[in-house]
Short mmCIF file of C-alpha atoms and ligand atoms in Angstrom, two decimals:
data_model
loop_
_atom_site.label_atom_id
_atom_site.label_comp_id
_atom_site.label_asym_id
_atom_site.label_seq_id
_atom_site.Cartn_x
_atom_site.Cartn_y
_atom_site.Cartn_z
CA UNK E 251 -0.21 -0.95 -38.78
CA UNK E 252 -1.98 0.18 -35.99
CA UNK E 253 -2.99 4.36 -36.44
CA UNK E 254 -3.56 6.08 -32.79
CA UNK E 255 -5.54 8.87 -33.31
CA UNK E 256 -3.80 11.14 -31.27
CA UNK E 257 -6.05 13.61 -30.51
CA UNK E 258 -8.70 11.96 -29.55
CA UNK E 259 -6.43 11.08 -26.11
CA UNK E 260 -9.32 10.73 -23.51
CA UNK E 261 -9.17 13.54 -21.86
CA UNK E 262 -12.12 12.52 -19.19
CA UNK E 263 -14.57 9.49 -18.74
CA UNK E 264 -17.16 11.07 -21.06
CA UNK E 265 -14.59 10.94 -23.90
CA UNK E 266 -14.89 6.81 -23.58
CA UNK E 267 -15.95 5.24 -27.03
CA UNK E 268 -18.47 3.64 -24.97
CA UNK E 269 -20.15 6.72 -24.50
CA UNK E 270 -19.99 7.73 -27.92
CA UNK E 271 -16.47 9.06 -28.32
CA UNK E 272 -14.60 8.07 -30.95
CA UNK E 273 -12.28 4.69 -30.15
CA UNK E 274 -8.28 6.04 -29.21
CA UNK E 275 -7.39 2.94 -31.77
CA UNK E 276 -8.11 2.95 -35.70
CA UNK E 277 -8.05 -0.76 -35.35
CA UNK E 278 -8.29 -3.73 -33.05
CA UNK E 279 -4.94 -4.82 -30.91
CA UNK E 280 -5.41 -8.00 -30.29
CA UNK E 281 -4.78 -10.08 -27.03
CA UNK E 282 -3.00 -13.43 -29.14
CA UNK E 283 -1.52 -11.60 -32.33
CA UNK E 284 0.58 -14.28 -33.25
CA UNK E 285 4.32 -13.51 -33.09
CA UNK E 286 6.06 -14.12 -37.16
CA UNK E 287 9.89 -14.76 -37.12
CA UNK E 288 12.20 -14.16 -40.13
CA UNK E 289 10.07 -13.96 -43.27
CA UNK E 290 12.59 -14.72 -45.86
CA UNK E 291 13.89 -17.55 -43.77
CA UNK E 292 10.21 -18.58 -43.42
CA UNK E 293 9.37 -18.55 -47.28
CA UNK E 294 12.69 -20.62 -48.21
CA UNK E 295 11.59 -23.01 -45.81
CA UNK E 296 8.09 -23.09 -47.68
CA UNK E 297 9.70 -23.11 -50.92
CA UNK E 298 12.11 -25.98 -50.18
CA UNK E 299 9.19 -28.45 -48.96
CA UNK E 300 7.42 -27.36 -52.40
CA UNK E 301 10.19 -28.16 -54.02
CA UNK E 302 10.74 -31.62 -52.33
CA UNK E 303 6.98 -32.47 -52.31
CA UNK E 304 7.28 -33.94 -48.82
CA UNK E 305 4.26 -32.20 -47.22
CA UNK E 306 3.27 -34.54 -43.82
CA UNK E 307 3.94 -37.86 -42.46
CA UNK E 308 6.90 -37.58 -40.47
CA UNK E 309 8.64 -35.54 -43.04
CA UNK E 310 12.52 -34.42 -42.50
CA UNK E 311 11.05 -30.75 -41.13
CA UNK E 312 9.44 -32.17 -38.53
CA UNK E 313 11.76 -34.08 -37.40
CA UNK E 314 14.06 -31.62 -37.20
CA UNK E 315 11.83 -29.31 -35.38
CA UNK E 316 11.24 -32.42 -32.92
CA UNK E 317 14.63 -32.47 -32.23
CA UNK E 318 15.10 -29.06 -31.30
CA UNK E 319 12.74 -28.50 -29.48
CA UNK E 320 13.77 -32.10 -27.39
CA UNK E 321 17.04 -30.45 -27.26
CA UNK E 322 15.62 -26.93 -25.92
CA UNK E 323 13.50 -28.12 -23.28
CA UNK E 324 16.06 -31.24 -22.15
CA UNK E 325 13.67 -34.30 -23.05
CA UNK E 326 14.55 -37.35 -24.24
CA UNK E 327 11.38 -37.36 -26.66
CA UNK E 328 9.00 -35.02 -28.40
CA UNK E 329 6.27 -36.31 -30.90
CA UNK E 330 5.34 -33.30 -32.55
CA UNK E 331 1.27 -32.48 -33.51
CA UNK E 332 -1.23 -30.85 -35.32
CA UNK E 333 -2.29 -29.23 -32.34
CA UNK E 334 -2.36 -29.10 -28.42
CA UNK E 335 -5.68 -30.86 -28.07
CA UNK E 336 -5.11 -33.73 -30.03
CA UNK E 337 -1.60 -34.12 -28.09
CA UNK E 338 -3.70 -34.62 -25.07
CA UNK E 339 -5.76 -36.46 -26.29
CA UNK E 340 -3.11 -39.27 -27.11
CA UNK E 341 -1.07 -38.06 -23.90
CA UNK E 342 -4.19 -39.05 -22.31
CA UNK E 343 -5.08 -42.43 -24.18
CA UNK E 344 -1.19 -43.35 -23.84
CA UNK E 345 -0.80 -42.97 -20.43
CA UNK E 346 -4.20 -45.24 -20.04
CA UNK E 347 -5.98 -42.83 -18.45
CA UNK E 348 -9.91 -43.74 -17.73
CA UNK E 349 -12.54 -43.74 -15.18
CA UNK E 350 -12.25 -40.54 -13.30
CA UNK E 351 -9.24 -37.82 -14.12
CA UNK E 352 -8.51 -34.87 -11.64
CA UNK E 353 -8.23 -31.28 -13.47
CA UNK E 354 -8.22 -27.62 -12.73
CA UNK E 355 -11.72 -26.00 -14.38
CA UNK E 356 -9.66 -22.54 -14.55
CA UNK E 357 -7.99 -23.77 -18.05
CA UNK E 358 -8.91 -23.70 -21.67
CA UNK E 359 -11.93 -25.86 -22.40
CA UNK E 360 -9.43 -28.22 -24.26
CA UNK E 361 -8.49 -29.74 -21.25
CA UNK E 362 -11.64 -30.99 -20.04
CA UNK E 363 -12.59 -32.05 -23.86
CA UNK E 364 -9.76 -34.02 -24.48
CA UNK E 365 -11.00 -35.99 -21.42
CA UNK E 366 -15.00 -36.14 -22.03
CA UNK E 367 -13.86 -36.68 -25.64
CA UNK E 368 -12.48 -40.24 -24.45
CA UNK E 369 -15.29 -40.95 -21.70
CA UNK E 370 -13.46 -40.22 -19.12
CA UNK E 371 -15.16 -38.17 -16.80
CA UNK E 372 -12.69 -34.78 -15.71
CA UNK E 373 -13.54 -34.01 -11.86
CA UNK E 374 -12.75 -30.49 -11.58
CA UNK E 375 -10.81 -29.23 -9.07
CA UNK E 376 -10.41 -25.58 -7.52
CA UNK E 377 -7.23 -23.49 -7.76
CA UNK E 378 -5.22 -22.27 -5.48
CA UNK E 379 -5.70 -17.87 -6.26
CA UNK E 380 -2.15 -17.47 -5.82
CA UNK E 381 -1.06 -19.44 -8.92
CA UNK E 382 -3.77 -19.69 -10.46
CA UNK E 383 -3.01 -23.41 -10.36
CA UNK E 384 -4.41 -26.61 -9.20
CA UNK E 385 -4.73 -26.67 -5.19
CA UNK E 386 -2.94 -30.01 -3.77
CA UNK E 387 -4.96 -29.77 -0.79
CA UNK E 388 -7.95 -30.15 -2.73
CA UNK E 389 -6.48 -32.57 -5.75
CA UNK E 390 -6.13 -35.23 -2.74
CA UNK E 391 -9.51 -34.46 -1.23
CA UNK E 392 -10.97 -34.97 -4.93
CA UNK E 393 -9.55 -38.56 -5.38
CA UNK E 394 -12.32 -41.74 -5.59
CA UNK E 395 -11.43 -45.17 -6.16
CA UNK E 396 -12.70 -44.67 -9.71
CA UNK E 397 -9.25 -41.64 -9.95
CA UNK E 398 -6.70 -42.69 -12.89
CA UNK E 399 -4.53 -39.34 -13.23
CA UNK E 400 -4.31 -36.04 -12.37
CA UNK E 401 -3.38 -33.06 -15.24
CA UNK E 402 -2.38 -30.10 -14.07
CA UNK E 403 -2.29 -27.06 -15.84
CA UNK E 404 0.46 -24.62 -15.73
CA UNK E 405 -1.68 -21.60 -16.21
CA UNK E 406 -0.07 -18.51 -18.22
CA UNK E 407 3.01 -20.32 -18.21
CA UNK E 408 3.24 -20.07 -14.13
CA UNK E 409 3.89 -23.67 -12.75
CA UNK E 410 2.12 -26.13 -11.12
CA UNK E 411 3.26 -27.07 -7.46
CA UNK E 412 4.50 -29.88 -9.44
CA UNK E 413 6.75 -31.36 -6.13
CA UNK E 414 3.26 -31.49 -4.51
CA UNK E 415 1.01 -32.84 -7.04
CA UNK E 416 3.98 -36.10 -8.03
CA UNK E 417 4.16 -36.49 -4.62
CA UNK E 418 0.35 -37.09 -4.22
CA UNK E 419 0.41 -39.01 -7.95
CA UNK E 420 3.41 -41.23 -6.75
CA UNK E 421 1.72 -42.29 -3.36
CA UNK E 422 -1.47 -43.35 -4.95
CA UNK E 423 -0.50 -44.53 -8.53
CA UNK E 424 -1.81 -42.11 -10.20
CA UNK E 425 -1.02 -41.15 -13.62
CA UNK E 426 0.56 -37.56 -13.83
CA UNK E 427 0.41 -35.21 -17.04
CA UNK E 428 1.18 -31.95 -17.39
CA UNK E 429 -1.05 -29.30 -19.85
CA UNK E 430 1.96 -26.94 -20.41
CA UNK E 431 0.02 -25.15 -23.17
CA UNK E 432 1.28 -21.79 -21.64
CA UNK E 433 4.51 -22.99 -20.53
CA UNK E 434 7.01 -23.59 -23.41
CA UNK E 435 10.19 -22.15 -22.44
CA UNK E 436 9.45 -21.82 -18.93
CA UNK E 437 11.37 -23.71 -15.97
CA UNK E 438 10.52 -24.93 -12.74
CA UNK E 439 13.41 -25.08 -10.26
CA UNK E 440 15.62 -24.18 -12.87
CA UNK E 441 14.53 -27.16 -14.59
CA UNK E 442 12.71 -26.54 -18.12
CA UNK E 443 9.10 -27.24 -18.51
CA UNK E 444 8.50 -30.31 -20.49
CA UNK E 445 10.15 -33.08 -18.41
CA UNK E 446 7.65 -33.37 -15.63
CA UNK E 447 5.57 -35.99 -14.83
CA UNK E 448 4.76 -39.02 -17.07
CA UNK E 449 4.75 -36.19 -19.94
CA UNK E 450 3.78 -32.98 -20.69
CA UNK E 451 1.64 -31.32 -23.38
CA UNK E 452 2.83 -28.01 -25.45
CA UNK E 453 0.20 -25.81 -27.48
CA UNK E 454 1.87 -24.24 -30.49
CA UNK E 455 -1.40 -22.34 -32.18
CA UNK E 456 -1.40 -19.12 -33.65
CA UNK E 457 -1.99 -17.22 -30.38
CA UNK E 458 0.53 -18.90 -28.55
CA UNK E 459 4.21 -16.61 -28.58
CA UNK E 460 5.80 -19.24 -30.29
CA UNK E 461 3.78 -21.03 -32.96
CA UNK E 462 3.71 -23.66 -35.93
CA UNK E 463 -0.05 -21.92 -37.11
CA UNK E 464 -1.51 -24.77 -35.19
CA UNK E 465 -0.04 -27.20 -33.68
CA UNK E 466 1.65 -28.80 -30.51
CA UNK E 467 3.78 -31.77 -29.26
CA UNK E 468 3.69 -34.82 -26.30
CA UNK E 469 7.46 -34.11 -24.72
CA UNK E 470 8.76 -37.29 -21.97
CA UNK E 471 11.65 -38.82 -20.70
CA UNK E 472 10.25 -42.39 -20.68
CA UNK E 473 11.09 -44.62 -24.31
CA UNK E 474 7.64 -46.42 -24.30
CA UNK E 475 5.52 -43.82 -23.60
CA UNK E 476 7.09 -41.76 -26.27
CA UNK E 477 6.89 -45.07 -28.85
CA UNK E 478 3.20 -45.93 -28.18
CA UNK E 479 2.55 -41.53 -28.58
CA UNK E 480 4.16 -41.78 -32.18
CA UNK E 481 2.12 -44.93 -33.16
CA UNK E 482 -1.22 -43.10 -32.03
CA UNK E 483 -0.08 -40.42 -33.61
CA UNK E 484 -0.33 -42.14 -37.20
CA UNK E 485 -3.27 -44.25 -36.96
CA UNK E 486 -1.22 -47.56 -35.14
CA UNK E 487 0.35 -47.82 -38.10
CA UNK E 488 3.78 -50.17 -37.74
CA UNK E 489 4.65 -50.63 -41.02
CA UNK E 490 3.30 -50.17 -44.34
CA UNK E 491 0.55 -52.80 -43.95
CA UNK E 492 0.80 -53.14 -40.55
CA UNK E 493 -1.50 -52.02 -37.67
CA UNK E 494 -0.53 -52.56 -34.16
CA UNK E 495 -2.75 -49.73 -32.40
CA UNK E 496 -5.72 -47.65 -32.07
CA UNK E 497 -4.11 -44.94 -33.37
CA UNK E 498 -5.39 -41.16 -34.84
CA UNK E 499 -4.28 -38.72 -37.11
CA UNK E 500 -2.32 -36.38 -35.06
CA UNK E 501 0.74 -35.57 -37.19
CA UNK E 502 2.39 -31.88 -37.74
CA UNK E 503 2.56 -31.12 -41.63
CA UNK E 504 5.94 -29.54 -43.12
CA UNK E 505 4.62 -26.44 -43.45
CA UNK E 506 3.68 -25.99 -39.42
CA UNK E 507 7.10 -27.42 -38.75
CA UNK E 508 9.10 -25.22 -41.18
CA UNK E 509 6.93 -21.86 -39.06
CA UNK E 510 8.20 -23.84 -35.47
CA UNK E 511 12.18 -23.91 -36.92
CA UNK E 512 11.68 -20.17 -38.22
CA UNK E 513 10.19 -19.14 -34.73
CA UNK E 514 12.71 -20.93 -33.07
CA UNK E 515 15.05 -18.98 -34.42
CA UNK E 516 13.75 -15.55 -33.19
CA UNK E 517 12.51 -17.09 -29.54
CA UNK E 518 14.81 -15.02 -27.36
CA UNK E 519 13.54 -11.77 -29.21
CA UNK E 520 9.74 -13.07 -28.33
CA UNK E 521 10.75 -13.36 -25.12
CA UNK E 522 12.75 -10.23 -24.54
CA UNK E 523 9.43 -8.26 -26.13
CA UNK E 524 7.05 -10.14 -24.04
CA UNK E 525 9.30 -9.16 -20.74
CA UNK E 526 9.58 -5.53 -21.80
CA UNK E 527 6.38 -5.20 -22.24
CA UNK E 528 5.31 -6.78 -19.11
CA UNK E 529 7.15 -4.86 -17.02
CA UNK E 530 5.59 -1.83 -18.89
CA UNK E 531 2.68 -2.46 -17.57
CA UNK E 532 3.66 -3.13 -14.40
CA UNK E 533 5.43 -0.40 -13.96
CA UNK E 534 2.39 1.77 -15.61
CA UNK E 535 -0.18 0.59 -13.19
CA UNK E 536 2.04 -0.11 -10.30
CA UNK E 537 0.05 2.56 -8.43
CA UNK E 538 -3.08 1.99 -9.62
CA UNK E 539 -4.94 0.84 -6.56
CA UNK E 540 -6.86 -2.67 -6.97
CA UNK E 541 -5.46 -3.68 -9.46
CA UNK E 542 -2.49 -5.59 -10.30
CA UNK E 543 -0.34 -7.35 -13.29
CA UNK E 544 0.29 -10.78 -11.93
CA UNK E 545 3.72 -11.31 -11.44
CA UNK E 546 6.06 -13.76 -12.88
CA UNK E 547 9.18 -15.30 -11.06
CA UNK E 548 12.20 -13.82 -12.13
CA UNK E 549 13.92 -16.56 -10.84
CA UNK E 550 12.70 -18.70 -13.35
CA UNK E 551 12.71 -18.87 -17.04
CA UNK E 552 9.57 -17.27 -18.27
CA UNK E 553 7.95 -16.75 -21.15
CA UNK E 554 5.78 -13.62 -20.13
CA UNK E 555 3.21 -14.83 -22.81
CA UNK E 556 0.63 -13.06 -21.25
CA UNK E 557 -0.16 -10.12 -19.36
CA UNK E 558 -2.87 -10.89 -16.54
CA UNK E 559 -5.09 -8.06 -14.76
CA UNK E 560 -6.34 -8.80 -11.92
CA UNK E 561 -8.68 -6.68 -10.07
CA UNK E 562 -9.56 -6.70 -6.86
CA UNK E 563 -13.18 -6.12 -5.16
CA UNK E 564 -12.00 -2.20 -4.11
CA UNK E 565 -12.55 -1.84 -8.49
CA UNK E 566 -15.20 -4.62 -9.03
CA UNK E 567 -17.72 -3.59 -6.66
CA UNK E 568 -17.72 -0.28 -8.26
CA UNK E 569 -17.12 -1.06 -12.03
CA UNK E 570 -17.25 -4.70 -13.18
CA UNK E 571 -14.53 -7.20 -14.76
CA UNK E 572 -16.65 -6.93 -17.56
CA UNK E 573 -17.63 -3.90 -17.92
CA UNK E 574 -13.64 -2.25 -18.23
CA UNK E 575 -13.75 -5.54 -20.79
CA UNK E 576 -16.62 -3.71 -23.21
CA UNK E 577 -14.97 0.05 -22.59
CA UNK E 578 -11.68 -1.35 -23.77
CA UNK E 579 -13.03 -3.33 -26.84
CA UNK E 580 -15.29 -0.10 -27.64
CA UNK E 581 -11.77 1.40 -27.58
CA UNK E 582 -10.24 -1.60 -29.91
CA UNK E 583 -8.24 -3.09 -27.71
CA UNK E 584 -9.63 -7.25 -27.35
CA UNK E 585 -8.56 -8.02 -24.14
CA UNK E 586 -9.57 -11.79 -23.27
CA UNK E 587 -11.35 -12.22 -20.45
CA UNK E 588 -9.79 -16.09 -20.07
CA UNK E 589 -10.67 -18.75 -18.57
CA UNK E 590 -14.22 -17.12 -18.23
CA UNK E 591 -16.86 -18.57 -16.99
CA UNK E 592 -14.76 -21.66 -16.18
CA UNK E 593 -14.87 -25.34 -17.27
CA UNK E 594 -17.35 -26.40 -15.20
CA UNK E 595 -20.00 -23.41 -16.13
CA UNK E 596 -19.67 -24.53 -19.69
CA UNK E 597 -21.46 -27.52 -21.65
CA UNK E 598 -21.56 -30.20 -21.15
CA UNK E 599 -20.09 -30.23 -17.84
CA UNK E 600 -22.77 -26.97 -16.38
CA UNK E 601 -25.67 -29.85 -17.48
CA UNK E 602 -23.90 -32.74 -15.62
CA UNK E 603 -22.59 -31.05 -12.72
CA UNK E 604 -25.76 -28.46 -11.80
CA UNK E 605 -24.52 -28.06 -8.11
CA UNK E 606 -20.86 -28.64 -8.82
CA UNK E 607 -19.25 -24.52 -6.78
CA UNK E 608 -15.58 -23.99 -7.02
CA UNK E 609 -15.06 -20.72 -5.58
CA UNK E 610 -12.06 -19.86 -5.85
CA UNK E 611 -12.47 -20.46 -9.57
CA UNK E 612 -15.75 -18.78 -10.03
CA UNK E 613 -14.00 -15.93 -7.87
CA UNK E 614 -10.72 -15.65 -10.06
CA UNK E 615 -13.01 -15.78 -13.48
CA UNK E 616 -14.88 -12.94 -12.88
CA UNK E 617 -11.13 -10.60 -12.09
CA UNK E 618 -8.93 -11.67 -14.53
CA UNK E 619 -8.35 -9.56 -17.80
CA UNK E 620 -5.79 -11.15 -20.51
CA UNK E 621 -3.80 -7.70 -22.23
CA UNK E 622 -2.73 -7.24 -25.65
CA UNK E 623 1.13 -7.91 -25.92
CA UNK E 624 3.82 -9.41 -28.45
CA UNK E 625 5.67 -8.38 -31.05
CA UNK E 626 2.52 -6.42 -33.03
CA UNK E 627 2.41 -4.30 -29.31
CA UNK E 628 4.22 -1.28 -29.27
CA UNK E 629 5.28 0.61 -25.54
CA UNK E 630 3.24 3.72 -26.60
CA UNK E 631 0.05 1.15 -27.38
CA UNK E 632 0.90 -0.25 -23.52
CA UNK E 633 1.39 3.40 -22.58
CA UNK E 634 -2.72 4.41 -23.91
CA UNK E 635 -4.20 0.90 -22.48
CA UNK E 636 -2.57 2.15 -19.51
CA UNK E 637 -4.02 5.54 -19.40
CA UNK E 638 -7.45 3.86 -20.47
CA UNK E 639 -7.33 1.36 -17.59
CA UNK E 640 -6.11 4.41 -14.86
CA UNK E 641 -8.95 6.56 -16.54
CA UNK E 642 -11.95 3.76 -15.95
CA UNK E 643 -10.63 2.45 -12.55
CA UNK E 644 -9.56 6.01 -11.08
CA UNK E 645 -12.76 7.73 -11.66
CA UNK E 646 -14.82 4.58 -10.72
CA UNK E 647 -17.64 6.58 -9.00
CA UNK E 648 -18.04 8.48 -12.38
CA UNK E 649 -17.54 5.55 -14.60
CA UNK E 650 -20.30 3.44 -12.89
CA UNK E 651 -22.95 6.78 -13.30
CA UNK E 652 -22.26 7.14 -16.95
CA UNK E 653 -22.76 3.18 -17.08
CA UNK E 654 -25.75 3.10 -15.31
CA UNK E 655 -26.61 6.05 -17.77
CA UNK E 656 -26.50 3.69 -20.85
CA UNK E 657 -29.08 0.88 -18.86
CA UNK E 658 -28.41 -2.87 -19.43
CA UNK E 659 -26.50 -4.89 -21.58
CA UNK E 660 -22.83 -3.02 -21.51
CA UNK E 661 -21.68 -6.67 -19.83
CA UNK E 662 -22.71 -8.86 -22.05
CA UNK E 663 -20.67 -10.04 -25.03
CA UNK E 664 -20.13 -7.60 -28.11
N1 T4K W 53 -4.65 -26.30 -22.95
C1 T4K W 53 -4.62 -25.00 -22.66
C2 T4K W 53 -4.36 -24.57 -21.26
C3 T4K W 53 -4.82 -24.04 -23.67
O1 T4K W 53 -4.81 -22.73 -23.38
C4 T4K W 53 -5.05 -24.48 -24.99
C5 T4K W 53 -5.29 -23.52 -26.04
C6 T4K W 53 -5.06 -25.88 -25.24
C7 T4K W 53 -4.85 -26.75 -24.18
C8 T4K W 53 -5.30 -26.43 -26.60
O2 T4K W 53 -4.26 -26.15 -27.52
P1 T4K W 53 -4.64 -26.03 -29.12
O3 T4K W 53 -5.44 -27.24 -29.49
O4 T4K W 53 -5.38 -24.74 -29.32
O5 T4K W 53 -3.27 -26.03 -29.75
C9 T4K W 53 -7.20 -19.33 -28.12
C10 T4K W 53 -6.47 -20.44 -28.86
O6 T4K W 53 -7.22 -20.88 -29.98
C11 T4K W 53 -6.11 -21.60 -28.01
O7 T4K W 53 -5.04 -22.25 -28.67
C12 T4K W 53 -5.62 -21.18 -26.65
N2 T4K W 53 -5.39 -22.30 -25.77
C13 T4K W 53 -6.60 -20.24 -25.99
C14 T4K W 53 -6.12 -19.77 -24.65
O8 T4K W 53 -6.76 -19.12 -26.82
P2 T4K W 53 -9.56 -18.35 -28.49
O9 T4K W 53 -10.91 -18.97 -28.57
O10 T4K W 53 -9.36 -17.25 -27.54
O11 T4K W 53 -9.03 -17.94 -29.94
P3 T4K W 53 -9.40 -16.69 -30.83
O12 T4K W 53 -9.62 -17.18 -32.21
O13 T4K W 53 -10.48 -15.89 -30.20
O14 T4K W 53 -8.06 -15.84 -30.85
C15 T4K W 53 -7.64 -15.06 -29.76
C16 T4K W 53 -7.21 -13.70 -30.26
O15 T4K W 53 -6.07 -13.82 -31.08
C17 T4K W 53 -8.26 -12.99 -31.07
O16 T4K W 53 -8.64 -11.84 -30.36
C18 T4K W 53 -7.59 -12.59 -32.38
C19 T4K W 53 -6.17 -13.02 -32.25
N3 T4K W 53 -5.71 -13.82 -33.40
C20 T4K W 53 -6.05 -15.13 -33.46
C21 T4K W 53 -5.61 -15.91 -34.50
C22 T4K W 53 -5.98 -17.37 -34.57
C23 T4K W 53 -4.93 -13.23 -34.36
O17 T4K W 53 -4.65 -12.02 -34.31
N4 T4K W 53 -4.47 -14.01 -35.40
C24 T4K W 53 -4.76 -15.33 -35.51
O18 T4K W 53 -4.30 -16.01 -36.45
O19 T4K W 53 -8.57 -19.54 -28.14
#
């Protein structure tokens, strides 16, 4: 339970933990405190798979769970995982990928592993700073003869231009696979998220709103893609002494499957929490000037997973990204600066591509701020982040003396 100390409300800049006040939280809130659905429902579930000693490989929980979550997102397959990585990894190996593979560097370094991983080299592509997402401008400009597949990323759950980008895939055979970590629930054209492309990819780990602890899934509507996913999945295997593939171990255990049914069950309330709370803080900083909660279509399913700051250079050039980043955690509240510094400014991919700019990228990594939300969130936490954020970015001029006040290192990590 998360204690507010209530009268230490900040009643001016000096009163900042980071300049020796005392924090406003007792305790960390957390940006990816996972979401828990219906406990009792949860431990029967646990207690039946003790009781049937079924714990992995294929058991009848997770092929229950495959089913509806097929059924949710309106696929014809879904080969459940023990996590998101290691479903595009397979997604990746299935679909033959190799040689060169087009991908945004504003994702999760999981993207770009599960492609170096396999030798494949990932060219990284900029985004476009609307969306967040890949640019098809620059997706086409970025394809050699050596190009296999492009995977775009459907970044906090906010699309691709996925007509664009299987446009550009059909007309020059490329492979197309979607990393729909983020984007479980959502919909595209009033179409659900998971039928896209060749296949798409869903991350269900802890941090995710709806998750199996870890784990994830390969969704498609085409029979042998799906077929040769679920032989990788379990080592090739085609019958008891039978090998057939170069296969992995990728398979979801019981007990991750028995957490996805028991989430499943309380996924509209996620999502109704997640909204609330989003519009909370859009409506709490909707005056603050330079900076912004990026917006989600309403049109569209959504899952409003995460809350996205982003701050424009009227804030940054006075107080940094990073800086508001260490005067909220001195306050306890972890926002996540992703997908910071980028994919390509991280190893090994800084070593190999020294000259390699992507500036819209670079740009977008150095605004974006990831907020607590979720079910552990309350309004009145949203309501003191809020203040704290309006505090810092209203009295910039006095924020960036104190700073200077305290010399080096307040940007650097904690
Ligand atoms: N593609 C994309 C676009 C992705 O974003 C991801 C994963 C993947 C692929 C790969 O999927 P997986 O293989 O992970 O299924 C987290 C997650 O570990 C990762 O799943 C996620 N994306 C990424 C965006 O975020 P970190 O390094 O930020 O995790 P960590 O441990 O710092 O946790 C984040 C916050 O959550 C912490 O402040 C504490 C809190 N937390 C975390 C856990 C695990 C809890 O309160 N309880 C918990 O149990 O990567």
């Amino acid at each position: 339970m998360l204690m507010l100390r209530e009268n230490l409300m900040k009643k001016g800049v000096g009163d900042l933990a980071v300049f020796g006040g005392l924090p406003v939280f007792g305790q960390p809130l957390y940006a990816g405190r996972p979401n828990i659905g219906d406990r009792a429902r949860l431990l029967e579930r646990f207690n039946q798979i003790l009781d049937s000693r079924w714990l992995t490989n294929d058991g009848p929980f997770v092929k229950e769970f495959e089913r509806r979550i097929a059924d949710r997102v309106g696929v014809k397959h879904c080969v459940a995982m023990c996590n998101g990585t290691v479903a595009l990894e397979i997604a990746i190996r299935a679909l033959g990928m190799e040689g060169e593979v087009i991908v945004p560097s504003f994702t999760f370094i999981a993207t770009a592993h599960a492609l170096q991983w396999q030798g494949i080299t990932p060219v990284f592509c900029d985004i476009d700073p609307r969306t967040h997402t890949l640019d098809p401008v620059k997706v086409e400009q970025a394809i050699t003869p050596r190009t296999t597949g492009i995977i775009g990323v459907h970044v906090w759950g906010h699309t691709c231009n996925i007509d664009a980008l299987a446009e550009i895939a059909d007309r020059r055979g490329l492979k197309l696979l979607f990393d729909a970590a983020h984007a479980f629930a959502c919909s595209f054209k009033g179409r659900m998220i998971g039928s896209f492309g060749n296949a798409e990819i869903f991350s269900f780990h802890a941090t995710k709103f709806f998750n199996t602890l870890e784990g994830g899934a390969v969704v498609t509507n085409d029979d042998q893609l799906a077929k040769k996913v679920r032989l990788m999945r379990n080592f090739g295997f085609t019958g008891y002494d039978e090998v057939s593939y170069l296969g992995t171990n990728g398979k979801m255990n019981e007990i991750s499957a028995a957490m996805g049914l028991t989430s499943l069950e309380s996924l509209d309330e996620f999502i109704a929490v997640n909204r609330r709370h989003y519009l909370r803080y859009r409506e709490e900083l909707r005056d603050v000037a330079g900076a912004r909660v990026l917006a989600y279509d309403e049109t569209e399913r959504c899952n409003y997973q995460y809350v996205v700051l982003e701050l424009d250079e009227a804030v940054t050039r006075v107080v940094s990204r990073d800086e508001l980043w260490r005067v909220l955690l001195a306050e306890n509240v972890t926002a996540r600066r992703y997908f910071y510094p980028g994919c390509h400014r991280m190893e090994p991919y800084r070593s190999n591509l020294p000259g390699l700019r992507l500036p819209e990228t670079e740009s977008l990594a150095e605004r974006v701020l990831c907020l607590p939300t979720g079910t552990s969130v309350t309004e009145s936490d949203i309501k003191i982040i809020c203040q704290l954020l309006k505090l810092i970015i209203g009295n910039g001029g006095e924020a960036r003396r104190l700073l200077d006040g305290l010399g080096t290192g307040i940007a650097s990590a904690p």
